[in-house]
Each structure stands twice: as C-alpha cells, then as structure tokens.
PDB file of C-alpha atoms and ligand atoms in Angstrom:
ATOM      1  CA  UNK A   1       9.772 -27.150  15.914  1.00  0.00           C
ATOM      2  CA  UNK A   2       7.889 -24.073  16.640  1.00  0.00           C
ATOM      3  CA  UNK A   3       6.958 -23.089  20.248  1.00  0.00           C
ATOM      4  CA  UNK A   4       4.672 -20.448  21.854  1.00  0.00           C
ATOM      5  CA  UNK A   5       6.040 -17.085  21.125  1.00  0.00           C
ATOM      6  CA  UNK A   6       3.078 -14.522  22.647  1.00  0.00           C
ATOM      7  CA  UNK A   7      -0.190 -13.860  21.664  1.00  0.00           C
ATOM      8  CA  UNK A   8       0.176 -11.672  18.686  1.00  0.00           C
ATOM      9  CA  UNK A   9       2.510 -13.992  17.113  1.00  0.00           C
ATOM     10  CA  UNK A  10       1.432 -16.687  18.265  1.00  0.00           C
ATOM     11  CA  UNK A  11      -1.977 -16.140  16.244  1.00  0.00           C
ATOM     12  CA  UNK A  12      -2.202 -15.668  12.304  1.00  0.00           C
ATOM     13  CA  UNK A  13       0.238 -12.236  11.849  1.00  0.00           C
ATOM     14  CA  UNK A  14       1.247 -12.876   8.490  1.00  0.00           C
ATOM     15  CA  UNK A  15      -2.400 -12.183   6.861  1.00  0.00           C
ATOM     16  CA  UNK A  16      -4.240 -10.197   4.893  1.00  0.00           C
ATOM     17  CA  UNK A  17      -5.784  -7.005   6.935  1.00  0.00           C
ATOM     18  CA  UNK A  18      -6.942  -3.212   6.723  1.00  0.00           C
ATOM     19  CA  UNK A  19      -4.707  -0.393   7.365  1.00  0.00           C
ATOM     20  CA  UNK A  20      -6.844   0.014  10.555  1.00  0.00           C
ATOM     21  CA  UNK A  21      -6.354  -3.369  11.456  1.00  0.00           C
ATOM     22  CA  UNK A  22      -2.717  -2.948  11.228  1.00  0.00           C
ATOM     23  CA  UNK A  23      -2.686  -0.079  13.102  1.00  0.00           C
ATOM     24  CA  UNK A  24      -4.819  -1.444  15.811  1.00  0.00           C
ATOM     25  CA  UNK A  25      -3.112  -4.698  16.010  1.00  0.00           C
ATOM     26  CA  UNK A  26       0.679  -2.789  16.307  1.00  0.00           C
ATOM     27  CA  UNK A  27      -0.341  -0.064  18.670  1.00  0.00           C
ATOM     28  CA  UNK A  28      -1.778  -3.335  21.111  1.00  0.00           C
ATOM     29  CA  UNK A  29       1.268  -4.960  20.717  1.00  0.00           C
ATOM     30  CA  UNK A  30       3.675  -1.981  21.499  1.00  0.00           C
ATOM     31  CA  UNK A  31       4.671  -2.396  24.857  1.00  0.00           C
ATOM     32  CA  UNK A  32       5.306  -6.604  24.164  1.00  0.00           C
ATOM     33  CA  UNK A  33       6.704  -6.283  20.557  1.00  0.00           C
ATOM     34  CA  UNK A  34      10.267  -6.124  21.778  1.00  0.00           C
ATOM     35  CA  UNK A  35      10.182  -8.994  24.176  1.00  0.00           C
ATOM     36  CA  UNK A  36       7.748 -11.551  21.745  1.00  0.00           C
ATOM     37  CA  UNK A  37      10.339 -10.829  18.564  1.00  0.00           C
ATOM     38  CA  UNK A  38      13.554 -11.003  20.231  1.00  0.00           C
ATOM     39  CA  UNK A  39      12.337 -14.043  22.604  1.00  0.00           C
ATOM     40  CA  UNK A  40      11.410 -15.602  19.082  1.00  0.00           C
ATOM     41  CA  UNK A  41      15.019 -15.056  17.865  1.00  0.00           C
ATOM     42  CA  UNK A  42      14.089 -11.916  15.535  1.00  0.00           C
ATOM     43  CA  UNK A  43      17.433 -12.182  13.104  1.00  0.00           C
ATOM     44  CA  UNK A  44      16.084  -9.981   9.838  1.00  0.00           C
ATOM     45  CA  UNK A  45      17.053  -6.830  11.554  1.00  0.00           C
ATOM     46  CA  UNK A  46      20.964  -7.437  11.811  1.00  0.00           C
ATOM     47  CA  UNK A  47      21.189  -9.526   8.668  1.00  0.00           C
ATOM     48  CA  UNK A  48      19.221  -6.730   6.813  1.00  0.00           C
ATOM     49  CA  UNK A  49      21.730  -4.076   8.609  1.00  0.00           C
ATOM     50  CA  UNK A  50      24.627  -5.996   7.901  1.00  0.00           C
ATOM     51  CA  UNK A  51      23.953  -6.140   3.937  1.00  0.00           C
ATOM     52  CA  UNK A  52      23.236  -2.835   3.577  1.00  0.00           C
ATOM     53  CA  UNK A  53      26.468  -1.887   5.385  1.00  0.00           C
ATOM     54  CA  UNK A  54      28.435  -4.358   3.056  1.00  0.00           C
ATOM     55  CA  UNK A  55      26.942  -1.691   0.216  1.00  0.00           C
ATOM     56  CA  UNK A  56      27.595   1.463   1.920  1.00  0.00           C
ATOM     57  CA  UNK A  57      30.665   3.489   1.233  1.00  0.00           C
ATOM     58  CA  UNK A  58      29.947   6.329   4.131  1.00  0.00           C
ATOM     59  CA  UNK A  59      28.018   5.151   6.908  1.00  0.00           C
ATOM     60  CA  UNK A  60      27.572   9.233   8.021  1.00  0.00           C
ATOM     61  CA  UNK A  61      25.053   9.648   5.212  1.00  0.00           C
ATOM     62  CA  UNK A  62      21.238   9.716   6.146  1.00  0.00           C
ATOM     63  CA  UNK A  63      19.611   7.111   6.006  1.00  0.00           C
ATOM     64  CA  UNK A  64      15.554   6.042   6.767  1.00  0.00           C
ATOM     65  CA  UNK A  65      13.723   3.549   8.423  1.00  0.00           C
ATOM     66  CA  UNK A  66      11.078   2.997   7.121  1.00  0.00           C
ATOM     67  CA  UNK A  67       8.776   1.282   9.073  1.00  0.00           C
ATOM     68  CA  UNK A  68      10.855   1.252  12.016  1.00  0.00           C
ATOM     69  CA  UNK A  69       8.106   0.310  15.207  1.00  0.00           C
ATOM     70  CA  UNK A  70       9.514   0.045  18.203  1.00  0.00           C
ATOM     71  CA  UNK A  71      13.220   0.547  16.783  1.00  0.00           C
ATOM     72  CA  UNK A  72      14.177  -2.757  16.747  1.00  0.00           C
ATOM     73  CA  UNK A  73      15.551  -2.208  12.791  1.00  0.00           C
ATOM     74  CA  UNK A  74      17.355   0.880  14.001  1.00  0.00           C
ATOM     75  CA  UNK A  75      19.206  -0.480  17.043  1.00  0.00           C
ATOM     76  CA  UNK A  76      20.556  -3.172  14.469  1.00  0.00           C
ATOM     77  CA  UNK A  77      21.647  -0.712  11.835  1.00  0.00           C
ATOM     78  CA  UNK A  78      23.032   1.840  14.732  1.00  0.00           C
ATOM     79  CA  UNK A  79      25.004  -1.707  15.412  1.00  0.00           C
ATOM     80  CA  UNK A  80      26.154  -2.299  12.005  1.00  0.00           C
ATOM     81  CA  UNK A  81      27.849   1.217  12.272  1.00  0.00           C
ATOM     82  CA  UNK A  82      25.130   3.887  10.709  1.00  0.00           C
ATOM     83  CA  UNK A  83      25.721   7.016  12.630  1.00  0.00           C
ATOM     84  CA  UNK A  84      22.563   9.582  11.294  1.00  0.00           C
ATOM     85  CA  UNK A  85      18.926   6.966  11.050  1.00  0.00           C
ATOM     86  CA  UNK A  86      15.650   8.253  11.025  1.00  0.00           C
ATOM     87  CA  UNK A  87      12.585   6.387  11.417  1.00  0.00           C
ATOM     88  CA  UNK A  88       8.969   6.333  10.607  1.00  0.00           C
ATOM     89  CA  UNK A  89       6.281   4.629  11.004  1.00  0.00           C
ATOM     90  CA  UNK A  90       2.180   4.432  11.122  1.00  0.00           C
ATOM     91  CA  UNK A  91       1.682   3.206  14.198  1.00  0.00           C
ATOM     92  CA  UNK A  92       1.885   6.386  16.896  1.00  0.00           C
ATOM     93  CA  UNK A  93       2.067   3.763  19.950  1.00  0.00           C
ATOM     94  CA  UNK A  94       5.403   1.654  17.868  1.00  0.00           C
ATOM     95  CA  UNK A  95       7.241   5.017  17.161  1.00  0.00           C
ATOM     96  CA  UNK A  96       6.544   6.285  21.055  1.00  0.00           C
ATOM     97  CA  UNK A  97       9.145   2.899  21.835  1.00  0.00           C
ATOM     98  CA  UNK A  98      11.621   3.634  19.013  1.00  0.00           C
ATOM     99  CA  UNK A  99      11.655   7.312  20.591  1.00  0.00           C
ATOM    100  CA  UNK A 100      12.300   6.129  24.286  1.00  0.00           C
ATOM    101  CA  UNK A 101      15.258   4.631  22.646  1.00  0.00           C
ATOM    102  CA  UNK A 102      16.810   8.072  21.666  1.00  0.00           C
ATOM    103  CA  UNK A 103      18.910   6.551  18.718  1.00  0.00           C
ATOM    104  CA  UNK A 104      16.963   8.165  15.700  1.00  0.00           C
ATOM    105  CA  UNK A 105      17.926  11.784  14.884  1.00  0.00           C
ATOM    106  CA  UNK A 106      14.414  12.249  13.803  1.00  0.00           C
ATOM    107  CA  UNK A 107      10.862   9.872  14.489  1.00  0.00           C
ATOM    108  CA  UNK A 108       7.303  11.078  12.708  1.00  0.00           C
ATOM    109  CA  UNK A 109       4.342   8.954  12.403  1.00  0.00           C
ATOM    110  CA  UNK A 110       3.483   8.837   8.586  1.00  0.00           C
ATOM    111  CA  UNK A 111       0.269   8.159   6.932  1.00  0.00           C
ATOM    112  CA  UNK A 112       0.055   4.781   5.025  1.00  0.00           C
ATOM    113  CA  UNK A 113       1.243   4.861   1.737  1.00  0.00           C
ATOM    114  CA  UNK A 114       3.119   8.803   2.043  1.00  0.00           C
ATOM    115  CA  UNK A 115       6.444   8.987  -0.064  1.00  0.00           C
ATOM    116  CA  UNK A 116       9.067   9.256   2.453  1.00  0.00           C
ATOM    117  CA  UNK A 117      10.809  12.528   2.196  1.00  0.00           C
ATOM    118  CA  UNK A 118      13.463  12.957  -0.407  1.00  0.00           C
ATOM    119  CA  UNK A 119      17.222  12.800   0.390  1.00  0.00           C
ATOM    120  CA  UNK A 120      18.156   9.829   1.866  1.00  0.00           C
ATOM    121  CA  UNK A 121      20.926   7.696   0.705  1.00  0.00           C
ATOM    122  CA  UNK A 122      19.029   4.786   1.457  1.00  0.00           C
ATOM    123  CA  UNK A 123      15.985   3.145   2.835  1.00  0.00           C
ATOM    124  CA  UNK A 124      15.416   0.628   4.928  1.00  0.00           C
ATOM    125  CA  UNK A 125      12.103  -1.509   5.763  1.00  0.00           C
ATOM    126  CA  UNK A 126      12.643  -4.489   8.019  1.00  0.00           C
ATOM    127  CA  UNK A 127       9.794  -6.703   8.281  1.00  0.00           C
ATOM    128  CA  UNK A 128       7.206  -4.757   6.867  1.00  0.00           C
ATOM    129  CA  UNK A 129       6.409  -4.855   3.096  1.00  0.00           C
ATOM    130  CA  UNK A 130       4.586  -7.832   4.428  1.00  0.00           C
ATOM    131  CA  UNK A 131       1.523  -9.603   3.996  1.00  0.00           C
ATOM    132  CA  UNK A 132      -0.510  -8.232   7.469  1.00  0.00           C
ATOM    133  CA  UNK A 133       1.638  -4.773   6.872  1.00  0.00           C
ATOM    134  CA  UNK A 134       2.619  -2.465   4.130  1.00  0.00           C
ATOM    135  CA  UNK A 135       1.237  -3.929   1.109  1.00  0.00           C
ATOM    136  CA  UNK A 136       3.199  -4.527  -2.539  1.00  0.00           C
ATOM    137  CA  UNK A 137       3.295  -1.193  -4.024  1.00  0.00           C
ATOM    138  CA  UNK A 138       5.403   0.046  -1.096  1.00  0.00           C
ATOM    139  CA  UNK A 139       8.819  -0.847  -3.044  1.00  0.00           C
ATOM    140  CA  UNK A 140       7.609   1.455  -5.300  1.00  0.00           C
ATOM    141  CA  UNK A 141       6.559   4.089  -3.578  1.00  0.00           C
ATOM    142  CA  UNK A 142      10.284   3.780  -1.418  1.00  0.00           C
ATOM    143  CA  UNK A 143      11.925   3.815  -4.723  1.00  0.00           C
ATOM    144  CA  UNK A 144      10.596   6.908  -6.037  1.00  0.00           C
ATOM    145  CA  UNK A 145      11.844   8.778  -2.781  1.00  0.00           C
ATOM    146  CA  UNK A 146      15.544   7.819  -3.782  1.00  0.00           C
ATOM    147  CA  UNK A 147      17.368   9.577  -6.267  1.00  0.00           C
ATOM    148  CA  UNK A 148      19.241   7.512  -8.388  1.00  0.00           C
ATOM    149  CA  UNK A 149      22.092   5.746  -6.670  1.00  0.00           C
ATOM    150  CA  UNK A 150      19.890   5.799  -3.568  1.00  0.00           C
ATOM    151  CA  UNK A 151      19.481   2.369  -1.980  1.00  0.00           C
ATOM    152  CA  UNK A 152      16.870   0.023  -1.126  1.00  0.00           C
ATOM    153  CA  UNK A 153      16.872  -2.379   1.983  1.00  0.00           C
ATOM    154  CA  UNK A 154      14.528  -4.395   2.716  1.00  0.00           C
ATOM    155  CA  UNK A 155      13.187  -8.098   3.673  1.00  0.00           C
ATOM    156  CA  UNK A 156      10.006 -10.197   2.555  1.00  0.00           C
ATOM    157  CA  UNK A 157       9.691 -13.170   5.371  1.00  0.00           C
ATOM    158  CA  UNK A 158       8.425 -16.840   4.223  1.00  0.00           C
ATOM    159  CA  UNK A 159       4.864 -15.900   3.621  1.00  0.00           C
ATOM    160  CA  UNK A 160       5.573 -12.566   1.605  1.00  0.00           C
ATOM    161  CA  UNK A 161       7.697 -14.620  -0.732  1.00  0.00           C
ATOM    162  CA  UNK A 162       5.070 -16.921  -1.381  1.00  0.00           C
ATOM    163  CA  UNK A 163       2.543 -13.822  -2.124  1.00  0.00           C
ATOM    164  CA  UNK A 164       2.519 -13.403  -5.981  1.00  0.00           C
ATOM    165  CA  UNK A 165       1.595  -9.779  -5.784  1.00  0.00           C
ATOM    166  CA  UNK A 166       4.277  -8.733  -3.676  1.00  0.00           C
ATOM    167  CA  UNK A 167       7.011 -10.926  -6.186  1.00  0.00           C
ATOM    168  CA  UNK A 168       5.669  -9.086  -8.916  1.00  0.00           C
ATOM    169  CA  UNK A 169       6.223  -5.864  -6.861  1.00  0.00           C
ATOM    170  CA  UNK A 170       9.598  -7.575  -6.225  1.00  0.00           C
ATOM    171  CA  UNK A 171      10.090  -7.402  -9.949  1.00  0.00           C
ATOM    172  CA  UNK A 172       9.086  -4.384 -11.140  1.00  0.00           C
ATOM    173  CA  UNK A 173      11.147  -3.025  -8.315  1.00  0.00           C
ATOM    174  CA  UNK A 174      14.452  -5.122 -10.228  1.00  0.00           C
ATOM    175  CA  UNK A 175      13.304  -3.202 -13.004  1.00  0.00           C
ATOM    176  CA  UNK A 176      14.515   0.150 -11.761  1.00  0.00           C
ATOM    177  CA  UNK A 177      17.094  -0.813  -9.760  1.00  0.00           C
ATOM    178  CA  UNK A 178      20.489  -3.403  -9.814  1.00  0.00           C
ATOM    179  CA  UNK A 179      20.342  -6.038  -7.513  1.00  0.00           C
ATOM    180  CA  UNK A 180      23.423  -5.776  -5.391  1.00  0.00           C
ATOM    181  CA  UNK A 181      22.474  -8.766  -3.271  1.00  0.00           C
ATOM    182  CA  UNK A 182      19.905 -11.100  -2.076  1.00  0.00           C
ATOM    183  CA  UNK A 183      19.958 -13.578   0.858  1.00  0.00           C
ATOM    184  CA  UNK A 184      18.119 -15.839   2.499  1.00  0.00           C
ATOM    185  CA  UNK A 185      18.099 -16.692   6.104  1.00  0.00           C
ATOM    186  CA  UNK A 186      16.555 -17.261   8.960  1.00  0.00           C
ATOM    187  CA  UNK A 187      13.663 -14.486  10.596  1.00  0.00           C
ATOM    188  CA  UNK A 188      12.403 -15.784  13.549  1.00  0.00           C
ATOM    189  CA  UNK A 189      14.007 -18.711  14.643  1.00  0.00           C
ATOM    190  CA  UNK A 190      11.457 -19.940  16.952  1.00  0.00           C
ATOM    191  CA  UNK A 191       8.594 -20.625  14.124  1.00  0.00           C
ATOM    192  CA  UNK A 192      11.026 -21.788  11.545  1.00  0.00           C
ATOM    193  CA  UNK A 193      10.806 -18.639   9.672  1.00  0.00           C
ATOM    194  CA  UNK A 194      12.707 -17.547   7.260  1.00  0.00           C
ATOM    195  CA  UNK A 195      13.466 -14.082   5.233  1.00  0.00           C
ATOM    196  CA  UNK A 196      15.158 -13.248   2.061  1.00  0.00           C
ATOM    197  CA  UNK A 197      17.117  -9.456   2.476  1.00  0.00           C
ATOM    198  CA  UNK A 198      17.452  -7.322  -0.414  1.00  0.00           C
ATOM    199  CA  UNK A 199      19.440  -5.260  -1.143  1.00  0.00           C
ATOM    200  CA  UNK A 200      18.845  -2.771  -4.903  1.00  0.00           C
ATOM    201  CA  UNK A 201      20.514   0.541  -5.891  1.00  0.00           C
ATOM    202  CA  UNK A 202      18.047   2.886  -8.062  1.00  0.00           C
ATOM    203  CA  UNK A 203      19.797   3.361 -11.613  1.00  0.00           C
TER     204      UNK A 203
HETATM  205  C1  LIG B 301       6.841  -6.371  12.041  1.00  0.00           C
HETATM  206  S1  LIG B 301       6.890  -4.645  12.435  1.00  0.00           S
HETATM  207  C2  LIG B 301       8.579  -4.262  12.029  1.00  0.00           C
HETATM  208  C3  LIG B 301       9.099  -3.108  12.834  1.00  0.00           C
HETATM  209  C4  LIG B 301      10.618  -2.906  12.759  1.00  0.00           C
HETATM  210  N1  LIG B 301      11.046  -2.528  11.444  1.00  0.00           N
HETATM  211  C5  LIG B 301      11.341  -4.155  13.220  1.00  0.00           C
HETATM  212  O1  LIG B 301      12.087  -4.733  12.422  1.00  0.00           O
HETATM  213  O2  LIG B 301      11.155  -4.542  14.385  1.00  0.00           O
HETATM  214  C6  LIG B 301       5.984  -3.894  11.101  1.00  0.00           C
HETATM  215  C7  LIG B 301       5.807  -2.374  11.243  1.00  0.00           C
HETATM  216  O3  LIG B 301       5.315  -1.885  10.001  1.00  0.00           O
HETATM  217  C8  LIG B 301       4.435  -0.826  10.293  1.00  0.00           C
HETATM  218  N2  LIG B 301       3.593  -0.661   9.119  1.00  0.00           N
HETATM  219  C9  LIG B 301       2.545  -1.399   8.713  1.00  0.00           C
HETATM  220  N3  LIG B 301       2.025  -0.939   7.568  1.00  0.00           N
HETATM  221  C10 LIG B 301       2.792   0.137   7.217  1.00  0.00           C
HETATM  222  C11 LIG B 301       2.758   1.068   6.139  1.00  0.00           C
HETATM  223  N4  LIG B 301       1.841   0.987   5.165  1.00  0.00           N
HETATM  224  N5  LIG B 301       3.677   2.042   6.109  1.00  0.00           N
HETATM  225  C12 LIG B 301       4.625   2.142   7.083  1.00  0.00           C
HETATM  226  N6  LIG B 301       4.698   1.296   8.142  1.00  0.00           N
HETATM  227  C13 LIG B 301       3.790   0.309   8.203  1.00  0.00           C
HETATM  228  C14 LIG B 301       3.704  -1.268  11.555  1.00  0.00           C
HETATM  229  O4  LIG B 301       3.129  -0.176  12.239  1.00  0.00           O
HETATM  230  C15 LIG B 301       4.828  -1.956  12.323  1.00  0.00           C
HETATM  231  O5  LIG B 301       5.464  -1.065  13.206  1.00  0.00           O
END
C-alpha cells in the first residue's frame, strides 16, 4: 500500500526532466524535503552509509557527498561514524538546509555535470543518479575524481534500475571498478520503493 506522502512526491518524481527542471523542482521543495522523505520512511541514506562504512578502514579520511540536498545523506553517514564529509550539490536552496545543519566541513553549489574535486577517499550519491536527477554518465564522471582505491557509494531506486541507460552506466562503471557489495532494500517505505546500494572501489 502506498499513501499520500506530499506534493512533490506524491506526483511523478522519478521522470525524465531538464537540468532546469531539476533545479526548479528541488529548490521548491527545500524547505518540505526533510519532512515528505523521512515521513515516507526515507531508508537509502543509512543503508547506503552503513555499506560504505562496512568498506572503510579509517573513517577520518575525506569523504564527498555528492549530491547531498538538504543533508539528509550526510546526517546518516555522520551516524555511521564518518568524522570529515563534504557536500555538494546543484540546487543553491537544498545546500542552504544541509548548511543550517553545520555537519559538513565544507558545502558549494556545483554546476551539473562538474568533476568533483580530486582527493577524496570516497564518494557518495544517495538518491540521485536517478531518473528526474543526475543522469547516467554521472558514475563516470564520480569515478574519474577518485584515484584508484577511491570508493564509490551510491544507490539507483526502483525506477533507475529499470532505466537501461543508467544499467549500462551501471556497467561500464563495474568495468573500472570491483564490486565490493550490492544490496537491495527498501527506499521509501511508504510507496513500496525499493533501492539497490552500491558499493565499487576504482582499480
Ligand atoms: C532525491 S535528492 C537526494 C538528496 C540527498 N542525497 C538525500 O539523500 O536526501 C536529489 C538531489 O540531487 C541533486 N541533483 C540533481 N541533479 C544533480 C546533478 N546533475 N549533480 C548533482 N546533484 C544533482 C538535487 O539538487 C537534489 O538535491
């Protein structure tokens, strides 16, 4: 059973759309985000979180969020024991909510489709290589912002997985890295939803 979970989810989110689509329909949705996802039983975040800690020898080392809105994905892997997160994001009005939370040591609003800065240990993107988000070639571009051993979080929810051009992203990304794990579970509970997390290491 589904039931009614806000406007913005409540109508078609996991579409095609522009980049200033996305950005227009994110930066309306700031200020509700948090209540509409967590009332909907968001569960990606800390099951992405948790997998990526399961990989992670030293939780000290920097790590980015990519994608990281209001800071919902942070807050989960501040949780799961990361001590230094950054975030970014595209969407000014998301990242002004992840800053209010004062968890990230850094925040910047990226362009769509900018290589993340180089350095990190590993990446995260929770929820958004995503049909209605960042589209297929993201892994890519997040991939060739780690150096090798760098790692590569990240979830594709029910309607990404059924997207043939971001599984063929999916495996072109398996092509450059080892698959340390892969789950399934639930996303948000209250439309039946479901995610697969991945976790890759770049070789
Ligand atoms: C469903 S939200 C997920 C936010 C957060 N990671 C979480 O788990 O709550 C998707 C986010 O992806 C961002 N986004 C969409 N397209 C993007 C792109 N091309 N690059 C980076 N972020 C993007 C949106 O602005 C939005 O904040």
């Amino acid at each position: 059973m589904t039931k009614d979970t806000g406007p913005t989810l409540d109508t078609q989110l996991w579409k095609p759309r522009s980049v200033a689509e996305t950005r227009a329909l994110y930066s309306g949705w700031a200020k509700d985000y948090d209540a509409d996802v967590t009332g909907a039983g968001y569960e990606t975040p800390a099951r992405l979180a948790a997998a990526l800690a399961a990989e992670s020898a030293d939780l000290t080392a920097p790590i980015l969020d990519f994608g990281c809105g209001t800071g919902l994905s942070g807050k989960a892997l501040a949780a799961a024991g990361f001590t230094t997160i950054d975030g970014t994001d595209i969407t000014p009005e998301m990242v002004a909510q992840a800053r209010a939370l004062g968890l990230y040591r850094e925040l910047t609003v990226s362009e769509p489709g900018t290589a993340p800065p180089a350095g990190y240990a590993a990446i995260t993107a929770t929820g958004v290589v995503s049909l209605g988000a960042a589209p297929p070639d993201t892994l890519d571009t997040l991939l060739g912002a780690l150096a090798p051993g760098g790692v590569l979080a990240f979830s594709y929810n029910d309607a990404t997985l059924a997207d043939p051009r971001y599984m063929q992203a999916l495996e072109g990304a398996k092509a450059r890295a080892d698959l340390l794990s892969e789950a399934y579970g639930p996303h948000l509970a209250a439309k039946d939803m479901g995610s697969t997390v991945y976790v890759l290491r770049k070789r």
